[in-house]
XYZ file of C-alpha atoms in Angstrom:
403
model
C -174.705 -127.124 52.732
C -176.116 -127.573 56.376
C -177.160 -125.027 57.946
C -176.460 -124.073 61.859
C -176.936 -121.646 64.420
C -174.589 -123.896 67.088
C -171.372 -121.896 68.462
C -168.323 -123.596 67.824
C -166.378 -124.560 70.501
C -164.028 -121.815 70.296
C -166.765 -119.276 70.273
C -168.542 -121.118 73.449
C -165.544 -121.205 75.342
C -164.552 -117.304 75.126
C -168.253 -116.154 75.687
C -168.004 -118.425 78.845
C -165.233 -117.159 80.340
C -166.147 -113.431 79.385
C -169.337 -114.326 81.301
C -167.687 -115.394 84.096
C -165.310 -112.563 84.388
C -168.301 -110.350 83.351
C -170.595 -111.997 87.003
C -167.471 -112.118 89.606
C -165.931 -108.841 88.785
C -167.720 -106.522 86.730
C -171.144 -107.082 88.249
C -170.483 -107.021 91.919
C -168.665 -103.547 91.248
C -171.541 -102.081 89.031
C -173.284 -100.039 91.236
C -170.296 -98.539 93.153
C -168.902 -97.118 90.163
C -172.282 -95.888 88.685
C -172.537 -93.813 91.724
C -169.039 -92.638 91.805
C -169.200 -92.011 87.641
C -165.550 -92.270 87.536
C -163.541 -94.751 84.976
C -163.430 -97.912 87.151
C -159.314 -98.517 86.285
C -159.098 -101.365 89.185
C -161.739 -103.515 86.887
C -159.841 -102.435 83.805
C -156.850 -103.465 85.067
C -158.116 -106.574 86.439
C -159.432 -106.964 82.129
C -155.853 -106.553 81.705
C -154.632 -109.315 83.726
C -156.733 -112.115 82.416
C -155.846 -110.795 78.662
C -159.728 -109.898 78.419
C -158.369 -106.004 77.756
C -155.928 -106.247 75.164
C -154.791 -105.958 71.621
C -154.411 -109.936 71.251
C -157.580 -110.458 72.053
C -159.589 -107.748 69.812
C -157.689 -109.167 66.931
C -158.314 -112.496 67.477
C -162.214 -112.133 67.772
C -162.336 -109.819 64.942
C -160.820 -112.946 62.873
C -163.022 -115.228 63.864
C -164.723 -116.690 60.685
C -168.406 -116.577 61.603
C -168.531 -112.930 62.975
C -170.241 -113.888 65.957
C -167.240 -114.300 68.347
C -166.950 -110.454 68.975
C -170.556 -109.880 69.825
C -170.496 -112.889 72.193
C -168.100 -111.290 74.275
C -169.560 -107.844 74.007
C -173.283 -109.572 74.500
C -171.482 -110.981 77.813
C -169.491 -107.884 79.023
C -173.111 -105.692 78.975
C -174.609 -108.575 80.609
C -172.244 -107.312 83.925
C -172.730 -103.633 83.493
C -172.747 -101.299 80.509
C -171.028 -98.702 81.829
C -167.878 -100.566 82.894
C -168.082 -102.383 79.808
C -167.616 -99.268 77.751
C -165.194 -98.726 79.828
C -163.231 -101.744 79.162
C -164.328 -101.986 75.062
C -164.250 -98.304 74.532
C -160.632 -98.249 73.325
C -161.866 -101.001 70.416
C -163.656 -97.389 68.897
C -160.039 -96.186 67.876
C -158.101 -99.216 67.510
C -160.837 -100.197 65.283
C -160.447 -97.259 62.777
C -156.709 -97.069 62.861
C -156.740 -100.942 61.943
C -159.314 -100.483 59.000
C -157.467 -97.458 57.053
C -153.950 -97.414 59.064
C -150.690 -98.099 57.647
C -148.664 -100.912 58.862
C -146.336 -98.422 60.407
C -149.127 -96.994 62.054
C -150.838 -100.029 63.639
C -147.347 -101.006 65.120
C -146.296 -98.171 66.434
C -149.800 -97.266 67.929
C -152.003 -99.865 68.618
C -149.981 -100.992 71.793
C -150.124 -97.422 72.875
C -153.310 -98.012 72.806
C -153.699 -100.551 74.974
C -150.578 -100.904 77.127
C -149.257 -103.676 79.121
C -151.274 -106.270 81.707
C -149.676 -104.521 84.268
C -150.111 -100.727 83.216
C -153.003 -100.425 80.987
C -153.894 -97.668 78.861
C -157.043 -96.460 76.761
C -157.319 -94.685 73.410
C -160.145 -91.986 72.070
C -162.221 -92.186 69.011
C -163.710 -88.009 68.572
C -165.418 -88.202 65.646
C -168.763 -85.946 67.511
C -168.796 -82.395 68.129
C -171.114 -79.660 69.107
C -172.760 -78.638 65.979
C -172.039 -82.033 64.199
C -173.658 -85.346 65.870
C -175.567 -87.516 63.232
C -174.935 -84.569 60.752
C -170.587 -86.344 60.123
C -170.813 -83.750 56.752
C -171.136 -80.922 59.208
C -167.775 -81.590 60.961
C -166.156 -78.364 61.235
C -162.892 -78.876 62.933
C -160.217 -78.180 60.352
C -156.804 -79.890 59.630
C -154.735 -77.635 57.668
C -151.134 -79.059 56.134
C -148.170 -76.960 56.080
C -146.037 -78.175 53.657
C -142.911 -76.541 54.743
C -142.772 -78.011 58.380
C -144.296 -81.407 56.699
C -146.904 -80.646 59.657
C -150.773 -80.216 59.746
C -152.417 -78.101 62.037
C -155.602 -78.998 63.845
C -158.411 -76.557 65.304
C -161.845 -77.403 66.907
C -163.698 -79.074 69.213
C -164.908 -82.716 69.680
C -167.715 -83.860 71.830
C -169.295 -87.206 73.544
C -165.872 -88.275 73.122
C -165.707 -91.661 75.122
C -162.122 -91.811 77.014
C -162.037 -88.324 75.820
C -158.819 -86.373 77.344
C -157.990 -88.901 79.673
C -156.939 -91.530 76.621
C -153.437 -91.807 76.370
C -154.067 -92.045 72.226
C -157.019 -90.018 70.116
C -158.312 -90.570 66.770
C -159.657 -87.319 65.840
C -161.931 -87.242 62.545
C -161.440 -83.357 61.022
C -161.837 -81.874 57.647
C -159.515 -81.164 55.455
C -161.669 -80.195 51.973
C -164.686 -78.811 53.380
C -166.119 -77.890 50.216
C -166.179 -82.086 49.705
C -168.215 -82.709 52.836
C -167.789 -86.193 54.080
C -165.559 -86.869 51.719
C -163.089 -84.283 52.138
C -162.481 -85.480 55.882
C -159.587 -87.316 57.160
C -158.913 -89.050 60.597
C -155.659 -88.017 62.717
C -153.236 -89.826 65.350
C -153.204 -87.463 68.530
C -150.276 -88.822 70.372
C -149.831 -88.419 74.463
C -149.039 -84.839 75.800
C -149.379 -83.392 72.381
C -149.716 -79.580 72.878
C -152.770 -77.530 72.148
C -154.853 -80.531 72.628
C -157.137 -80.320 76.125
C -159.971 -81.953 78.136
C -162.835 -79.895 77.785
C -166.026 -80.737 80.337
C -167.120 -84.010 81.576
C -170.362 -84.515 81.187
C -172.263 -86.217 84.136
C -174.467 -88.476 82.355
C -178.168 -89.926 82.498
C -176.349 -93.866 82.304
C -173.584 -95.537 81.332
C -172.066 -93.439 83.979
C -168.917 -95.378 85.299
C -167.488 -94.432 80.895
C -165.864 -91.482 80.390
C -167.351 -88.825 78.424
C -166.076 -85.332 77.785
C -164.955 -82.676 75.673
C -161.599 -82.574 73.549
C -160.566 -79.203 72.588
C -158.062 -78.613 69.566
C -156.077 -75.144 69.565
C -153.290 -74.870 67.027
C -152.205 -78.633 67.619
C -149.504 -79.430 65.233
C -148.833 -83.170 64.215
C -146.074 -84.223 61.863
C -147.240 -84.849 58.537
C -147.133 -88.665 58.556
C -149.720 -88.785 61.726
C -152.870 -88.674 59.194
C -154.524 -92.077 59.389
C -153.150 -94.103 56.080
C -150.786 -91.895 54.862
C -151.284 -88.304 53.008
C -150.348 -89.823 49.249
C -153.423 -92.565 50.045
C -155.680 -89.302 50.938
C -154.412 -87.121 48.284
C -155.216 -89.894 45.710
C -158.455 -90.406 47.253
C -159.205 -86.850 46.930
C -158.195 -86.865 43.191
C -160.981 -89.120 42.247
C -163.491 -87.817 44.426
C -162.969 -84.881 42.315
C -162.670 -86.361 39.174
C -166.176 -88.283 39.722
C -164.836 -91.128 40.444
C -166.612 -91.897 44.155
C -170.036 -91.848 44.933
C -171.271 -88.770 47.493
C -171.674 -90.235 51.293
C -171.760 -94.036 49.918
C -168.362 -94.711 51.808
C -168.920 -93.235 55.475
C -172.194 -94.816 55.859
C -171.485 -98.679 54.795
C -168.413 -98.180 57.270
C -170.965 -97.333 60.289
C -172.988 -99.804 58.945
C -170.573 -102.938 59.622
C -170.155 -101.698 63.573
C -173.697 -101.052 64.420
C -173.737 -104.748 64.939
C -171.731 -104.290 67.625
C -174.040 -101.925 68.901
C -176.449 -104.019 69.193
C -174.526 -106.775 71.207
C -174.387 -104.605 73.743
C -177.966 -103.487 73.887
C -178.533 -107.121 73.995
C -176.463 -107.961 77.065
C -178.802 -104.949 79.216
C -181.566 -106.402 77.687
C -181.116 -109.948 78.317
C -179.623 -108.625 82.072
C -182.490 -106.729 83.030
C -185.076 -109.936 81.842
C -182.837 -112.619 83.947
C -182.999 -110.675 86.986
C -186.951 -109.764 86.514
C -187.651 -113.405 85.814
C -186.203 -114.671 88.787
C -187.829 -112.132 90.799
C -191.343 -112.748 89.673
C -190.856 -116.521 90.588
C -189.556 -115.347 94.503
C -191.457 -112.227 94.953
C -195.479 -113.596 96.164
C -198.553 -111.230 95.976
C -202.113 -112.076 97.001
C -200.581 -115.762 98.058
C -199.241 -116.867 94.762
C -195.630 -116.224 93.049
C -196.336 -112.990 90.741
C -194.807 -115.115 88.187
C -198.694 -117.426 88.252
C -200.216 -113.814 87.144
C -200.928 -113.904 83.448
C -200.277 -110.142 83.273
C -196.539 -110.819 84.422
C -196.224 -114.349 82.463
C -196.925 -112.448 79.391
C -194.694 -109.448 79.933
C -191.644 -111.787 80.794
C -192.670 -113.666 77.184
C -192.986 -110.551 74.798
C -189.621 -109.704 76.703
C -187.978 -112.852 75.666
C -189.086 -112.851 72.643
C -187.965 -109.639 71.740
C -184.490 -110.153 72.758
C -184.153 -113.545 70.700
C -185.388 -112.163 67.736
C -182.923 -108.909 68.083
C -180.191 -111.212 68.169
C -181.062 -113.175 65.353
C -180.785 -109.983 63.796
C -177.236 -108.893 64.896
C -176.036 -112.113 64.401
C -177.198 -112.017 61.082
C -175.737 -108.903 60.322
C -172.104 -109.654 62.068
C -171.202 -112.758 59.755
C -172.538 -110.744 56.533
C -169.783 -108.050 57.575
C -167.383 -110.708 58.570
C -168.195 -112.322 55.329
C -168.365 -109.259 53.253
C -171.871 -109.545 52.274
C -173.629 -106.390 50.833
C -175.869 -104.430 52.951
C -178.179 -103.935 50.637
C -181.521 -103.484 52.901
C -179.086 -101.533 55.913
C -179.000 -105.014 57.595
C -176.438 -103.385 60.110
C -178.621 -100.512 61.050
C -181.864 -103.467 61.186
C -179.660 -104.669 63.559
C -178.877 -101.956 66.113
C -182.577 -100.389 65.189
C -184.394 -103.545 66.786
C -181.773 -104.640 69.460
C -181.711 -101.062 71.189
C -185.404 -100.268 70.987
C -185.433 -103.852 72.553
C -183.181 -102.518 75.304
C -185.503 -99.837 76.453
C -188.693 -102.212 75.993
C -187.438 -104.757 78.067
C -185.775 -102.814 80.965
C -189.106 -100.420 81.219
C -191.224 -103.595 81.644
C -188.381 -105.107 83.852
C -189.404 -102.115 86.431
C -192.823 -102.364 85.670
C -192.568 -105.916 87.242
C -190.673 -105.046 90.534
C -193.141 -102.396 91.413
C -191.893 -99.653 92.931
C -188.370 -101.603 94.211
C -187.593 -101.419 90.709
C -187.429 -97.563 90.425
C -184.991 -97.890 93.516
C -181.159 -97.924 93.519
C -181.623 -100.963 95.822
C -182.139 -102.844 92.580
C -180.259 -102.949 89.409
C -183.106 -102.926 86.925
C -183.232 -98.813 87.576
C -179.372 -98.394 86.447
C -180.154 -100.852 83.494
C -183.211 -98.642 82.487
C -180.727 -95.691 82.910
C -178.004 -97.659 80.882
C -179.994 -98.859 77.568
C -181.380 -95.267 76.837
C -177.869 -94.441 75.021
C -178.577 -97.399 72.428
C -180.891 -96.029 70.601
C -178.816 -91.974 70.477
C -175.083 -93.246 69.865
C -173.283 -94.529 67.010
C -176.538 -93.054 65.216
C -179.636 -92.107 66.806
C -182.946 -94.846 65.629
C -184.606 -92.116 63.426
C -180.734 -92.539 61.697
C -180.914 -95.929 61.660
C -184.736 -96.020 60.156
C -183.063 -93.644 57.762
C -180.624 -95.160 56.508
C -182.958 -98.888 56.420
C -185.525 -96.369 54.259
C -183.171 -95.018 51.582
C -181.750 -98.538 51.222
C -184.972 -100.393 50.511
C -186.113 -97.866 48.033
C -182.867 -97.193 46.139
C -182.122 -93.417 47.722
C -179.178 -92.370 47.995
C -176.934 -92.439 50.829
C -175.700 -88.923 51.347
């Protein structure tokens, strides 16, 4: 068998056009939204237009045979601006969990609330975070209760770092139902539009990624009909039944599903990354010092090539780890976490030393280096923070438990 790391055609011609969309309209817009930290809905509904927001299109990359498709265009859309990406890919969080453990029903009566039309777009909510629960998902304390003579279950608490949070025309909200089963006693639930009880709680002004939506969702006695739990209650019931017969192993299930999405993670990490070391390159061959380009210095040739190579190795790495999920390979050394471990700590390297370079205009709003520093901090806290990650990679390499 030959082996090749060339994109196929398909894959080339996707990531192009995602980087073009990605340099004319994302890009240009980037710093007025950072500033304004509101959900930039012109550029998403510009996405929407070109079919670069939209149900078609998450499917199709997702079926792309070599795994690598989806974290071209995600690679791409961060290459623009992270917090307009997340914007844009943000409703991927909840289609993506309804589509792995949804019904049929479910995915076609949802999923294109999800993501509307071209000409009215909408977004959707993944709340799976709250106060007292962030890496800690066996802490989860908001409660889904069934009441078997309305055929109804009844939801109470409160959800936090909830991207799209409250302002999402569809949630997925992760609550437990068996608390004495932890992780495995949990369930995920459909929160359709204008459903009372359910609330915005506070935005939260944030450090980057500021032009995404994140808030508070606050549950008070919302009642859903009983068919609204994600995959049906006789699929969690049975699940349940061998959980307590002995039949699943504690935590294994939760983490392998993070672990197949970190790669995703990392994509995006990558695009700041690879962002922040264009733009410093090209600087350090314009900007002159002491009569020579600062790019002649030693001191910057070497930053701009530990830079480099840091980012190509990271994405060897998520690569990697996309086509063994697309390919269901085993994680058995927590090749996903690897992954998002390397490419966000990568982030934060390279955009640090991408300011180091421009001198003091980099720590300036004047240049876009300081909202990229700002913007790759969040890879290495969401989606699991990297002591999670090194975690995860430790109990997998010596045969711990995942719990």
């Amino acid at each position: 068998m030959s082996f090749s790391l060339d994109l196929s055609e398909d894959v080339i011609q996707v990531r192009d056009w995602v980087h073009e969309f990605a340099a004319t309209v994302v890009r240009p817009a980037a710093a007025e939204w950072d500033e304004r930290e509101e959900t930039p809905w012109p550029i998403i509904q510009e996405a929407a237009k070109v079919g670069l927001y939209s149900m078609e299109l998450f499917a199709t990359q997702a079926a792309e045979p070599t795994g690598i498709g989806t974290l071209a265009v995600f690679e791409e859309l961060f290459w623009g601006d992270a917090g307009i990406a997340l914007s844009i890919l943000g409703t991927g969080l909840a289609a993506a969990s309804l589509a792995a453990n949804g019904t049929p029903e479910q995915l076609g009566e949802w999923l294109p609330q999800m993501f509307g039309t071209p000409e009215d777009p909408l977004l959707a909510s993944f709340c799976s975070s709250e106060p007292g629960a962030g890496s800690d998902v066996g802490a989860i304390l908001t409660r889904a209760v069934y009441d078997e003579a309305n055929d109804e279950w009844v939801l109470n608490g409160v959800k936090t770092w909830a991207t799209n949070g409250g302002i999402a025309n569809v949630h997925i909200v992760v609550a437990s139902v068996h608390p004495e089963l932890g992780s495995r006693g949990q369930a995920t639930f459909i929160i359709p539009p204008n459903t009372p009880g359910f609330k915005q709680g506070q935005k939260f002004k944030k450090h980057g990624i500021r032009a995404s939506h994140t808030a508070e969702v606050t549950l008070d006695d919302v009642r859903l009909p009983g068919r609204l739990i994600v995959g049906g209650k006789d699929k969690f019931d049975e699940r349940v039944a061998r959980i307590r017969e002995g039949q699943s192993a504690a935590g294994q299930a939760a983490m392998k599903t993070f672990e197949r999405t970190r790669p995703a993670v990392g994509a995006m990490a990558l695009g700041v990354a690879r962002a922040a070391y264009e733009y410093s390159l090209d600087y350090a061959q314009q900007r002159e010092q002491f009569g020579r380009k600062i790019a002649d210095f030693q001191a910057i040739a070497f930053k701009l090539a530990d830079m480099k190579t840091r980012i190509d190795a990271a994405r060897l790495l998520v690569w990697r780890a996309g086509w063994m999920a697309r390919n269901d390979k085993p994680f058995t050394a927590a090749e996903g976490s690897m992954a998002k471990l390397v490419a966000s700590e990568t982030a934060v390297y390279v955009t640090d030393e991408a300011i180091q370079i421009l001198g003091g205009n980099g720590y300036t709003r004047d240049y876009p280096v300081e909202r990229m520093h700002r913007d790759a901090k969040i890879f290495t806290i969401f989606e699991g923070t990297s002591e999670i990650q090194r975690l995860v990679m430790g109990r997998a390499i010596t045969g711990q438990p995942l719990r």
